[in-house]
Amino acid sequence: MDVLLLKGQVTQEMIAKVAEKLVRFHQKAETNSKIAAFGKLDTIRRNCEENFSQTEKYIGVSIPARKYEQIKSYTNNFISSNSSLFDKRVSEGKIRDCHGDLHAAHICFTDDICIYDCIEFNDRFRYSDVASEVAFLAMDLDRYQRANLSKYLVNTYVELSHDEDLLRLLNFYKCYRAYVRGKVESFKLDDPYIPEKEKAKVLAIAKKYFQLAESYIW
């Protein structure tokens, strides 16, 4: 789907089919006490704290100090202010064995919609709130400057799943997912063998992800 997005060939009808497939997948996806634990407040907080500790070294490199502090403050405040919402997600079975890496490049339109290349090497990256997974793809559509398709994806998913609380979590998880992508790109900067031209490209991508993460906190 990434190639089609760049060509402007992704329609609302196509996004609706993706949303329908996601709803069916999430409804059938496994959940149990082990999986549910990944949606508990202490786990959410720990994951976020890890993000910020791992990106401190990139302050002034791929993320400005002010942006880092603003995103960190927003994240901590949201978690502290919405403990009952996170608890509700767990109790309602919204924490599932998801895809884990749901962005446009992993969606292919054929006779059916093929969503591939899920994360298999680490359960921690797959076990998440379905809202986080929807937010990941919605964030990626925003990255391609297709906010209209991003909104349509979310609205269609919510309409089909009747998961109204997802909307309350959307920007939090969009911010989280964009920040993680910025972190992953920043990690590449540590490679001593990366050519300078490639390094410049990676740095630009990381900065854009962190900028996108910041856009969700206001």
XYZ file of C-alpha atoms in Angstrom:
218
model
C 0.000 0.000 0.000
C 2.960 2.351 0.495
C 3.628 2.465 -3.254
C -0.039 3.119 -4.005
C -0.113 5.922 -1.427
C 2.807 7.649 -3.118
C 0.933 7.415 -6.421
C -2.289 8.731 -4.890
C -4.102 5.519 -5.787
C -5.508 4.526 -2.384
C -9.230 5.199 -2.050
C -11.644 5.320 0.862
C -13.183 2.095 -0.391
C -9.813 0.373 -0.109
C -9.293 1.751 3.393
C -12.759 0.542 4.387
C -11.785 -2.980 3.351
C -8.616 -2.740 5.441
C -10.679 -1.612 8.435
C -13.113 -4.502 7.945
C -10.270 -7.006 7.789
C -8.677 -5.526 10.905
C -11.912 -5.731 12.873
C -12.347 -9.396 11.949
C -8.711 -10.141 12.762
C -8.838 -8.419 16.141
C -12.107 -10.101 17.091
C -10.566 -13.521 16.468
C -7.117 -12.701 17.849
C -6.098 -14.563 20.978
C -6.352 -12.984 24.400
C -5.688 -14.427 27.835
C -4.313 -13.300 31.177
C -0.716 -13.350 29.904
C -1.577 -11.234 26.873
C -3.835 -8.924 28.904
C -0.950 -8.095 31.231
C 0.672 -6.174 28.382
C -2.154 -3.644 28.540
C -1.893 -2.972 32.249
C -0.942 0.470 33.429
C 2.471 -0.455 34.813
C 3.425 -2.119 31.519
C 2.272 0.875 29.476
C 4.229 3.194 31.741
C 7.327 0.997 31.608
C 7.257 0.847 27.802
C 7.029 4.619 27.582
C 9.778 5.165 30.129
C 11.985 2.831 28.115
C 11.353 4.896 24.986
C 12.470 8.079 26.678
C 15.503 6.558 28.374
C 16.647 5.020 25.085
C 16.311 8.312 23.203
C 18.043 10.627 25.682
C 21.280 10.194 23.752
C 19.613 11.564 20.610
C 18.537 14.854 22.194
C 20.030 17.563 20.031
C 20.632 15.032 17.262
C 17.311 13.727 15.948
C 15.026 15.311 18.540
C 15.304 18.779 20.117
C 15.350 18.925 23.923
C 12.124 20.929 24.093
C 10.269 18.467 21.878
C 11.581 15.551 23.941
C 10.386 17.116 27.193
C 6.985 18.088 25.785
C 6.256 14.607 24.464
C 7.490 13.030 27.686
C 5.316 15.342 29.793
C 2.242 14.690 27.628
C 2.789 10.932 27.812
C 3.223 10.834 31.579
C 0.223 13.095 32.160
C -2.010 11.042 29.873
C -1.107 7.796 31.609
C -1.646 9.285 35.066
C -4.988 10.825 34.086
C -6.440 7.772 32.348
C -5.676 4.832 34.627
C -9.341 3.785 34.709
C -9.486 3.789 30.908
C -6.443 1.522 30.619
C -7.961 -0.788 33.254
C -11.216 -0.857 31.288
C -9.408 -1.877 28.115
C -7.896 -4.843 29.921
C -11.177 -5.933 31.513
C -13.029 -5.667 28.186
C -10.533 -7.928 26.424
C -9.095 -5.276 24.128
C -5.529 -6.488 24.621
C -4.899 -9.035 21.885
C -2.221 -10.936 20.006
C -2.016 -8.379 17.208
C 0.124 -7.947 14.103
C 2.677 -5.747 15.843
C 4.069 -3.869 12.843
C 1.032 -2.655 10.945
C 2.088 0.032 8.518
C 1.331 0.675 4.871
C 4.280 -1.299 3.491
C 2.876 -4.469 5.062
C -0.508 -4.253 3.343
C -1.001 -5.575 -0.172
C -4.141 -5.245 -2.287
C -4.772 -8.352 -4.396
C -8.057 -10.209 -4.893
C -8.181 -10.016 -1.128
C -6.263 -7.793 1.272
C -3.024 -9.343 2.414
C -1.536 -8.095 5.679
C 1.851 -9.733 6.130
C 5.184 -9.674 7.970
C 3.843 -9.634 11.503
C 6.337 -9.576 14.355
C 7.127 -13.142 15.396
C 10.425 -12.729 17.237
C 9.032 -10.851 20.250
C 5.612 -11.394 21.827
C 5.950 -8.091 23.642
C 5.702 -6.186 20.367
C 2.549 -8.048 19.274
C 0.602 -8.145 22.519
C -1.130 -4.785 22.653
C -4.360 -2.876 22.758
C -6.138 -3.082 19.413
C -6.351 0.724 19.644
C -2.564 0.879 19.475
C -2.537 -1.207 16.310
C -5.182 0.920 14.593
C -3.301 4.037 15.694
C -0.093 2.678 14.137
C -1.639 2.440 10.678
C -3.512 5.723 11.125
C -0.231 7.410 12.058
C 1.431 5.943 8.982
C -1.325 7.332 6.772
C -0.749 10.726 8.402
C 2.944 10.338 7.543
C 1.976 9.989 3.899
C -0.042 13.193 4.314
C -3.314 11.357 3.889
C -5.076 12.547 7.023
C -8.404 12.013 5.285
C -7.686 8.305 4.863
C -6.324 8.091 8.401
C -9.544 9.523 9.792
C -11.649 7.296 7.547
C -9.783 4.194 8.708
C -10.376 5.026 12.364
C -14.018 5.995 11.929
C -14.795 2.876 9.901
C -13.038 0.642 12.423
C -14.915 2.233 15.329
C -18.241 1.983 13.505
C -17.748 -1.717 12.769
C -16.245 -2.679 16.127
C -18.384 -0.366 18.299
C -15.171 0.482 20.147
C -15.885 4.111 21.005
C -13.176 4.230 23.679
C -10.576 3.754 20.961
C -11.051 7.408 20.050
C -10.003 8.503 23.545
C -6.721 6.624 23.117
C -6.048 7.450 19.488
C -3.686 10.405 19.783
C -1.833 8.853 22.715
C -1.076 5.732 20.718
C -0.374 7.680 17.514
C 2.196 9.677 19.454
C 3.628 6.511 20.973
C 3.916 4.732 17.625
C 5.486 7.710 15.855
C 7.953 8.119 18.709
C 8.963 4.463 18.518
C 9.582 4.810 14.786
C 11.720 7.875 15.446
C 13.641 5.898 18.037
C 14.235 2.953 15.708
C 15.507 5.242 12.959
C 17.765 6.999 15.472
C 19.280 3.665 16.468
C 20.562 3.319 12.907
C 22.697 6.417 13.428
C 24.877 4.401 15.811
C 26.105 2.180 12.986
C 29.737 3.229 12.417
C 29.669 1.787 8.917
C 26.666 3.719 7.634
C 27.644 5.978 4.683
C 27.256 9.705 5.342
C 24.671 10.091 2.590
C 22.578 7.281 4.049
C 23.066 8.668 7.544
C 21.648 12.018 6.441
C 18.563 10.270 5.052
C 18.053 8.274 8.245
C 18.432 11.396 10.363
C 15.831 13.230 8.296
C 13.378 10.339 8.660
C 13.919 10.161 12.420
C 13.313 13.898 12.773
C 10.088 13.642 10.777
C 8.788 10.847 12.996
C 9.530 12.818 16.154
C 7.865 15.859 14.615
C 4.831 13.740 13.811
C 4.759 12.415 17.381
C 4.724 15.971 18.689
C 1.800 16.898 16.428
C -0.487 14.559 18.386
C 0.051 16.126 21.802
C -1.707 19.428 21.183
